[in-house]
């Protein structure tokens, strides 16, 4: 069967719930399947049957959905009595806050903060009723790159970024949910200048290793989107807000000038997630950062100072080897973190330029005390 060019359409199918006893047709249920994934249900999936005598002409012509993209996946339903709701885990982090803003007022999206659901706990999902949900967005992560190199940090990073993701993936498989998992440029060693989705993981530090393990765990559930991102910037503590704070205090920082990548603004990452879910894009790994030129940390810092009305030469660039020489315990970092955005763009989502977003992000700030 050829792919069906329909955005947002779900098709009712009869699904056999278990192998039939001898001499019977077995038990069936009605399920709604996104049209984009119908080609996957071929002869190798005999539990899906389509009535060819119904007189329907294939492929179905494109339809104009009457539901906004943002809400399609939350309104479509499954047809088995289960509410089509979305659960956001890690709702108080930078991405979590952006998702709150994105889905503001949507009654079908629930949010859990670290206080309400701590992924570092031995059985973090014990009290979660997953039968209520069609989608889980895991915006929680242990992101203290240097602290992850300590004994306590190592245990916490693996608990949150790997073990909990494995448990979440199993729950998604059991309840037929879609899992959205966030990943990082730190899963690569940085020897390749531009990273594709199919590049083998090669993490340098504990943080990257735990993230790579989480990627592998998330990919075990059939319905998954893994979004690899870099240099997250949003409502919270991040490199850009740190540089803006130094600028306001009149500090002239020394910043690494040989580690390269692009910023990812949380609002655009949230928009990319909504796009993939709303359009029923094919499951798999997607790179996501803002677009524009690849920059060193020092160049980004100089941009921050310039936007705030201070000289670019307020920032002094130094090689990473020199910067970390007197900082024992620092984690190794990839020299190149830029992500190839071609796959995401082909799905219909083009991230805005990082410089444009940076100017907007700093628009309400001032270098004056």
Short mmCIF file of C-alpha atoms in Angstrom, two decimals:
data_model
loop_
_atom_site.label_atom_id
_atom_site.label_comp_id
_atom_site.label_asym_id
_atom_site.label_seq_id
_atom_site.Cartn_x
_atom_site.Cartn_y
_atom_site.Cartn_z
CA UNK A 1 0.00 0.00 0.00
CA UNK A 2 1.31 3.46 -0.89
CA UNK A 3 1.54 6.14 1.82
CA UNK A 4 -1.70 8.06 2.21
CA UNK A 5 -1.23 11.85 1.82
CA UNK A 6 -3.44 12.84 4.75
CA UNK A 7 -2.49 15.18 7.61
CA UNK A 8 -4.23 14.55 10.91
CA UNK A 9 -6.54 11.73 9.66
CA UNK A 10 -7.10 8.63 11.79
CA UNK A 11 -8.71 5.56 10.28
CA UNK A 12 -10.80 3.01 12.16
CA UNK A 13 -9.45 -0.54 11.99
CA UNK A 14 -10.45 -3.80 13.58
CA UNK A 15 -7.55 -5.09 15.65
CA UNK A 16 -7.30 -8.62 16.95
CA UNK A 17 -6.38 -8.43 20.63
CA UNK A 18 -4.87 -11.91 20.89
CA UNK A 19 -4.11 -14.96 18.71
CA UNK A 20 -7.46 -16.70 18.04
CA UNK A 21 -8.19 -20.12 19.57
CA UNK A 22 -8.44 -22.93 17.05
CA UNK A 23 -11.62 -22.73 15.01
CA UNK A 24 -12.48 -19.16 16.07
CA UNK A 25 -11.82 -15.67 14.77
CA UNK A 26 -10.63 -14.41 18.16
CA UNK A 27 -11.48 -11.20 20.00
CA UNK A 28 -11.40 -7.84 18.28
CA UNK A 29 -11.52 -4.18 19.18
CA UNK A 30 -12.00 -0.99 17.22
CA UNK A 31 -8.88 1.20 17.11
CA UNK A 32 -8.05 4.45 15.36
CA UNK A 33 -4.72 4.39 13.53
CA UNK A 34 -3.05 7.50 12.10
CA UNK A 35 -3.24 7.28 8.32
CA UNK A 36 0.48 8.11 8.02
CA UNK A 37 1.26 4.74 9.60
CA UNK A 38 -1.16 2.55 7.66
CA UNK A 39 1.60 1.41 5.25
CA UNK A 40 3.32 -0.21 8.23
CA UNK A 41 0.41 -2.59 8.72
CA UNK A 42 1.02 -4.91 5.79
CA UNK A 43 1.14 -8.71 5.54
CA UNK A 44 3.66 -8.80 8.35
CA UNK A 45 0.93 -7.43 10.66
CA UNK A 46 -1.94 -9.92 10.14
CA UNK A 47 -3.78 -8.61 13.20
CA UNK A 48 -4.89 -5.61 11.09
CA UNK A 49 -7.58 -6.32 8.50
CA UNK A 50 -9.01 -3.87 5.98
CA UNK A 51 -12.30 -4.54 4.23
CA UNK A 52 -11.44 -4.32 0.53
CA UNK A 53 -15.08 -4.87 -0.45
CA UNK A 54 -16.15 -1.53 1.06
CA UNK A 55 -15.67 0.23 -2.27
CA UNK A 56 -13.27 2.85 -0.92
CA UNK A 57 -10.84 4.25 -3.47
CA UNK A 58 -7.23 4.22 -2.30
CA UNK A 59 -5.31 6.34 -1.63
CA UNK A 60 -7.77 8.61 0.16
CA UNK A 61 -7.42 12.19 -1.20
CA UNK A 62 -6.07 14.85 1.16
CA UNK A 63 -8.59 16.25 3.61
CA UNK A 64 -8.73 19.64 5.29
CA UNK A 65 -8.77 18.89 9.03
CA UNK A 66 -11.12 21.04 11.11
CA UNK A 67 -8.92 20.70 14.20
CA UNK A 68 -5.91 22.98 14.73
CA UNK A 69 -2.53 21.25 14.40
CA UNK A 70 -1.79 21.88 18.06
CA UNK A 71 -4.81 19.90 19.19
CA UNK A 72 -5.16 17.07 16.68
CA UNK A 73 -3.47 14.34 18.66
CA UNK A 74 -5.39 15.32 21.77
CA UNK A 75 -8.82 15.18 20.14
CA UNK A 76 -8.63 12.18 17.86
CA UNK A 77 -9.25 9.45 20.42
CA UNK A 78 -8.50 5.77 20.28
CA UNK A 79 -11.97 4.28 20.01
CA UNK A 80 -11.42 1.93 22.97
CA UNK A 81 -12.91 4.11 25.69
CA UNK A 82 -9.57 5.65 26.63
CA UNK A 83 -9.21 9.41 26.88
CA UNK A 84 -6.73 10.91 24.42
CA UNK A 85 -4.72 12.97 26.86
CA UNK A 86 -1.09 14.06 27.02
CA UNK A 87 1.10 13.92 30.10
CA UNK A 88 4.12 16.24 30.38
CA UNK A 89 6.78 15.09 32.84
CA UNK A 90 9.33 17.63 34.07
CA UNK A 91 6.86 20.49 33.73
CA UNK A 92 8.88 23.06 35.67
CA UNK A 93 12.09 22.93 33.62
CA UNK A 94 12.90 25.19 30.69
CA UNK A 95 11.15 22.97 28.16
CA UNK A 96 8.36 22.11 30.58
CA UNK A 97 7.54 25.79 31.03
CA UNK A 98 7.56 26.31 27.27
CA UNK A 99 5.16 23.37 26.89
CA UNK A 100 2.91 24.90 29.53
CA UNK A 101 2.78 28.08 27.47
CA UNK A 102 2.26 26.12 24.25
CA UNK A 103 -0.70 24.16 25.62
CA UNK A 104 -2.10 26.89 27.85
CA UNK A 105 -5.79 26.29 28.42
CA UNK A 106 -5.82 22.84 26.80
CA UNK A 107 -7.83 20.62 29.18
CA UNK A 108 -6.37 17.46 27.63
CA UNK A 109 -2.77 18.13 28.70
CA UNK A 110 -1.61 17.35 32.24
CA UNK A 111 1.65 18.51 33.79
CA UNK A 112 3.76 16.91 36.52
CA UNK A 113 6.72 18.69 38.11
CA UNK A 114 9.72 17.09 39.79
CA UNK A 115 8.01 17.60 43.16
CA UNK A 116 5.04 15.58 41.97
CA UNK A 117 7.03 12.96 40.02
CA UNK A 118 10.71 12.46 40.81
CA UNK A 119 12.35 10.29 38.16
CA UNK A 120 15.24 9.59 40.54
CA UNK A 121 12.91 7.64 42.84
CA UNK A 122 13.19 3.82 42.81
CA UNK A 123 9.72 3.37 41.24
CA UNK A 124 8.82 6.83 39.94
CA UNK A 125 5.73 5.83 37.93
CA UNK A 126 4.09 3.62 40.54
CA UNK A 127 1.19 6.02 41.16
CA UNK A 128 0.67 7.16 37.55
CA UNK A 129 -2.47 5.95 35.77
CA UNK A 130 -1.15 5.64 32.24
CA UNK A 131 -4.47 4.28 30.97
CA UNK A 132 -5.66 7.90 30.85
CA UNK A 133 -3.02 8.98 28.32
CA UNK A 134 -2.26 8.65 24.63
CA UNK A 135 1.05 10.57 24.75
CA UNK A 136 3.81 11.18 27.29
CA UNK A 137 6.33 13.99 26.78
CA UNK A 138 9.36 13.44 28.99
CA UNK A 139 10.83 16.90 29.50
CA UNK A 140 12.66 15.82 32.65
CA UNK A 141 16.40 15.15 32.69
CA UNK A 142 19.48 15.30 34.85
CA UNK A 143 21.54 17.98 33.08
CA UNK A 144 24.37 18.87 35.48
CA UNK A 145 27.16 17.92 33.08
CA UNK A 146 30.06 18.38 35.51
CA UNK A 147 28.26 17.09 38.61
CA UNK A 148 27.48 13.89 36.70
CA UNK A 149 31.19 13.03 36.94
CA UNK A 150 30.93 12.69 40.74
CA UNK A 151 29.78 9.43 42.42
CA UNK A 152 26.46 10.91 43.53
CA UNK A 153 25.90 12.71 40.25
CA UNK A 154 26.69 9.60 38.24
CA UNK A 155 24.03 7.62 40.09
CA UNK A 156 21.46 10.40 39.70
CA UNK A 157 22.19 10.89 35.98
CA UNK A 158 21.74 7.21 35.23
CA UNK A 159 18.61 6.95 37.38
CA UNK A 160 16.85 9.87 35.68
CA UNK A 161 18.21 9.77 32.13
CA UNK A 162 18.36 6.01 31.60
CA UNK A 163 16.63 3.79 34.19
CA UNK A 164 13.48 5.94 34.43
CA UNK A 165 13.30 6.25 30.64
CA UNK A 166 13.44 2.47 30.35
CA UNK A 167 10.52 2.14 32.76
CA UNK A 168 8.60 4.84 30.88
CA UNK A 169 9.22 3.11 27.55
CA UNK A 170 7.84 -0.15 28.95
CA UNK A 171 4.73 1.68 30.19
CA UNK A 172 4.28 3.27 26.76
CA UNK A 173 4.46 -0.12 25.09
CA UNK A 174 2.01 -1.66 27.54
CA UNK A 175 -0.52 1.16 27.17
CA UNK A 176 0.11 1.84 23.45
CA UNK A 177 1.17 5.42 24.16
CA UNK A 178 3.43 7.68 22.12
CA UNK A 179 6.65 8.64 23.93
CA UNK A 180 8.39 11.94 23.24
CA UNK A 181 11.92 11.74 24.66
CA UNK A 182 14.44 14.59 24.70
CA UNK A 183 18.09 13.88 23.94
CA UNK A 184 21.30 15.88 23.69
CA UNK A 185 24.27 16.70 21.48
CA UNK A 186 26.36 15.19 24.29
CA UNK A 187 25.58 11.69 22.97
CA UNK A 188 28.28 12.41 20.36
CA UNK A 189 32.03 12.84 20.83
CA UNK A 190 32.11 15.88 18.53
CA UNK A 191 34.61 14.56 16.01
CA UNK A 192 32.00 15.04 13.24
CA UNK A 193 31.18 18.70 12.55
CA UNK A 194 27.48 18.22 11.69
CA UNK A 195 25.54 15.38 13.30
CA UNK A 196 22.87 13.38 11.46
CA UNK A 197 20.12 11.40 13.18
CA UNK A 198 21.66 8.08 12.16
CA UNK A 199 25.17 8.81 13.50
CA UNK A 200 26.17 6.16 16.07
CA UNK A 201 26.28 7.51 19.62
CA UNK A 202 29.76 8.04 21.07
CA UNK A 203 29.42 9.98 24.33
CA UNK A 204 32.44 11.33 26.15
CA UNK A 205 31.14 12.02 29.66
CA UNK A 206 28.73 10.46 32.14
CA UNK A 207 25.93 12.87 31.28
CA UNK A 208 26.19 12.00 27.58
CA UNK A 209 26.46 8.29 28.36
CA UNK A 210 23.27 8.36 30.44
CA UNK A 211 21.47 10.30 27.71
CA UNK A 212 22.59 7.80 25.07
CA UNK A 213 21.29 4.95 27.22
CA UNK A 214 17.98 6.78 27.52
CA UNK A 215 17.81 7.14 23.74
CA UNK A 216 18.30 3.40 23.33
CA UNK A 217 15.62 2.68 25.94
CA UNK A 218 13.12 5.12 24.40
CA UNK A 219 13.59 3.55 20.96
CA UNK A 220 12.34 0.19 22.27
CA UNK A 221 8.73 1.38 22.37
CA UNK A 222 7.10 1.36 18.92
CA UNK A 223 5.55 4.84 19.05
CA UNK A 224 8.45 7.16 19.86
CA UNK A 225 9.89 10.52 18.92
CA UNK A 226 13.43 11.22 20.15
CA UNK A 227 14.40 14.87 19.73
CA UNK A 228 18.12 15.57 19.92
CA UNK A 229 18.84 19.15 20.83
CA UNK A 230 21.67 21.42 21.97
CA UNK A 231 22.28 24.51 24.12
CA UNK A 232 18.72 24.77 25.45
CA UNK A 233 17.68 28.34 26.20
CA UNK A 234 14.45 29.28 27.92
CA UNK A 235 12.85 30.38 31.16
CA UNK A 236 15.47 29.27 33.68
CA UNK A 237 19.20 28.99 34.16
CA UNK A 238 21.20 28.70 30.95
CA UNK A 239 24.27 30.08 29.17
CA UNK A 240 22.47 33.10 27.70
CA UNK A 241 20.97 34.22 31.01
CA UNK A 242 24.37 33.74 32.67
CA UNK A 243 26.07 35.95 30.08
CA UNK A 244 23.33 38.58 30.40
CA UNK A 245 23.82 38.59 34.16
CA UNK A 246 27.58 39.10 33.77
CA UNK A 247 26.94 41.93 31.34
CA UNK A 248 24.64 43.68 33.79
CA UNK A 249 27.27 43.38 36.53
CA UNK A 250 30.04 44.74 34.34
CA UNK A 251 31.97 41.46 34.27
CA UNK A 252 34.16 40.76 31.22
CA UNK A 253 34.04 36.96 30.90
CA UNK A 254 36.46 34.45 29.45
CA UNK A 255 34.55 31.94 27.29
CA UNK A 256 35.48 28.82 25.32
CA UNK A 257 36.03 29.61 21.63
CA UNK A 258 36.55 26.14 20.10
CA UNK A 259 33.31 24.33 20.95
CA UNK A 260 30.70 24.90 18.24
CA UNK A 261 26.96 24.51 17.95
CA UNK A 262 23.59 26.29 17.76
CA UNK A 263 21.22 27.49 20.45
CA UNK A 264 17.82 25.83 20.88
CA UNK A 265 15.10 28.05 22.26
CA UNK A 266 12.61 26.19 24.41
CA UNK A 267 9.57 27.75 22.74
CA UNK A 268 10.71 26.42 19.36
CA UNK A 269 11.50 22.99 20.77
CA UNK A 270 7.97 22.89 22.20
CA UNK A 271 6.62 23.93 18.80
CA UNK A 272 8.61 21.16 17.08
CA UNK A 273 7.16 18.58 19.47
CA UNK A 274 3.63 19.85 18.82
CA UNK A 275 4.33 19.72 15.07
CA UNK A 276 5.52 16.09 15.09
CA UNK A 277 2.58 14.97 17.21
CA UNK A 278 0.02 17.05 15.39
CA UNK A 279 0.99 15.98 11.88
CA UNK A 280 1.55 12.33 12.71
CA UNK A 281 5.13 12.44 11.45
CA UNK A 282 6.92 9.12 11.21
CA UNK A 283 8.28 7.91 14.50
CA UNK A 284 12.02 8.03 15.07
CA UNK A 285 14.88 10.39 15.90
CA UNK A 286 14.76 14.07 14.90
CA UNK A 287 17.43 16.72 15.37
CA UNK A 288 16.15 20.05 16.63
CA UNK A 289 17.97 23.31 17.23
CA UNK A 290 17.43 26.79 15.93
CA UNK A 291 18.80 27.51 12.48
CA UNK A 292 21.52 29.88 11.35
CA UNK A 293 25.31 29.86 11.52
CA UNK A 294 27.20 27.47 13.78
CA UNK A 295 28.91 29.46 16.56
CA UNK A 296 31.38 28.98 19.37
CA UNK A 297 30.31 29.71 22.93
CA UNK A 298 32.46 32.85 22.83
CA UNK A 299 30.65 34.10 19.71
CA UNK A 300 27.26 33.58 21.36
CA UNK A 301 28.48 35.42 24.47
CA UNK A 302 29.69 38.32 22.30
CA UNK A 303 26.26 38.43 20.62
CA UNK A 304 24.60 38.69 24.04
CA UNK A 305 26.84 41.58 25.05
CA UNK A 306 26.30 43.35 21.72
CA UNK A 307 22.52 43.00 21.87
CA UNK A 308 22.62 44.48 25.37
CA UNK A 309 24.59 47.46 24.04
CA UNK A 310 28.08 46.48 25.20
CA UNK A 311 31.23 45.97 23.12
CA UNK A 312 31.75 42.50 21.66
CA UNK A 313 35.34 42.57 22.87
CA UNK A 314 34.02 42.49 26.42
CA UNK A 315 34.22 38.72 25.87
CA UNK A 316 37.62 37.01 25.67
CA UNK A 317 37.74 33.69 23.84
CA UNK A 318 40.06 30.88 24.93
CA UNK A 319 40.53 27.22 23.88
CA UNK A 320 38.65 24.64 25.92
CA UNK A 321 41.91 23.04 27.05
CA UNK A 322 43.00 26.31 28.66
CA UNK A 323 39.58 27.11 30.11
CA UNK A 324 39.24 23.75 31.88
CA UNK A 325 42.91 23.44 32.89
CA UNK A 326 42.28 24.95 36.32
CA UNK A 327 38.80 23.43 36.73
CA UNK A 328 39.37 19.88 37.97
CA UNK A 329 36.39 17.58 37.72
CA UNK A 330 35.04 19.17 34.55
CA UNK A 331 33.36 16.76 32.18
CA UNK A 332 34.69 16.25 28.64
CA UNK A 333 32.53 18.01 26.07
CA UNK A 334 32.08 17.54 22.31
CA UNK A 335 33.93 20.11 20.22
CA UNK A 336 31.24 20.04 17.53
CA UNK A 337 27.55 19.97 18.48
CA UNK A 338 25.80 21.30 15.38
CA UNK A 339 22.82 19.18 14.31
CA UNK A 340 21.65 18.53 10.75
CA UNK A 341 18.08 19.87 10.58
CA UNK A 342 17.17 18.46 7.14
CA UNK A 343 14.91 15.68 8.45
CA UNK A 344 12.88 18.00 10.66
CA UNK A 345 12.55 20.53 7.83
CA UNK A 346 11.39 17.77 5.48
CA UNK A 347 8.61 16.98 7.96
CA UNK A 348 7.32 20.53 7.51
CA UNK A 349 8.92 22.35 10.45
CA UNK A 350 11.66 24.93 9.93
CA UNK A 351 13.15 26.36 13.15
CA UNK A 352 13.60 30.15 13.24
CA UNK A 353 17.15 31.59 13.16
CA UNK A 354 18.92 31.53 16.51
CA UNK A 355 20.01 35.18 16.24
CA UNK A 356 16.41 36.31 15.72
CA UNK A 357 15.27 34.37 18.77
CA UNK A 358 18.23 35.62 20.82
CA UNK A 359 17.33 39.23 20.11
CA UNK A 360 13.74 38.57 21.12
CA UNK A 361 14.78 36.69 24.23
CA UNK A 362 16.98 39.58 25.38
CA UNK A 363 14.60 42.28 24.18
CA UNK A 364 13.20 42.95 27.62
CA UNK A 365 16.59 42.91 29.32
CA UNK A 366 19.14 45.61 29.83
CA UNK A 367 22.84 45.69 30.67
CA UNK A 368 22.17 48.54 33.08
CA UNK A 369 22.09 47.56 36.78
#
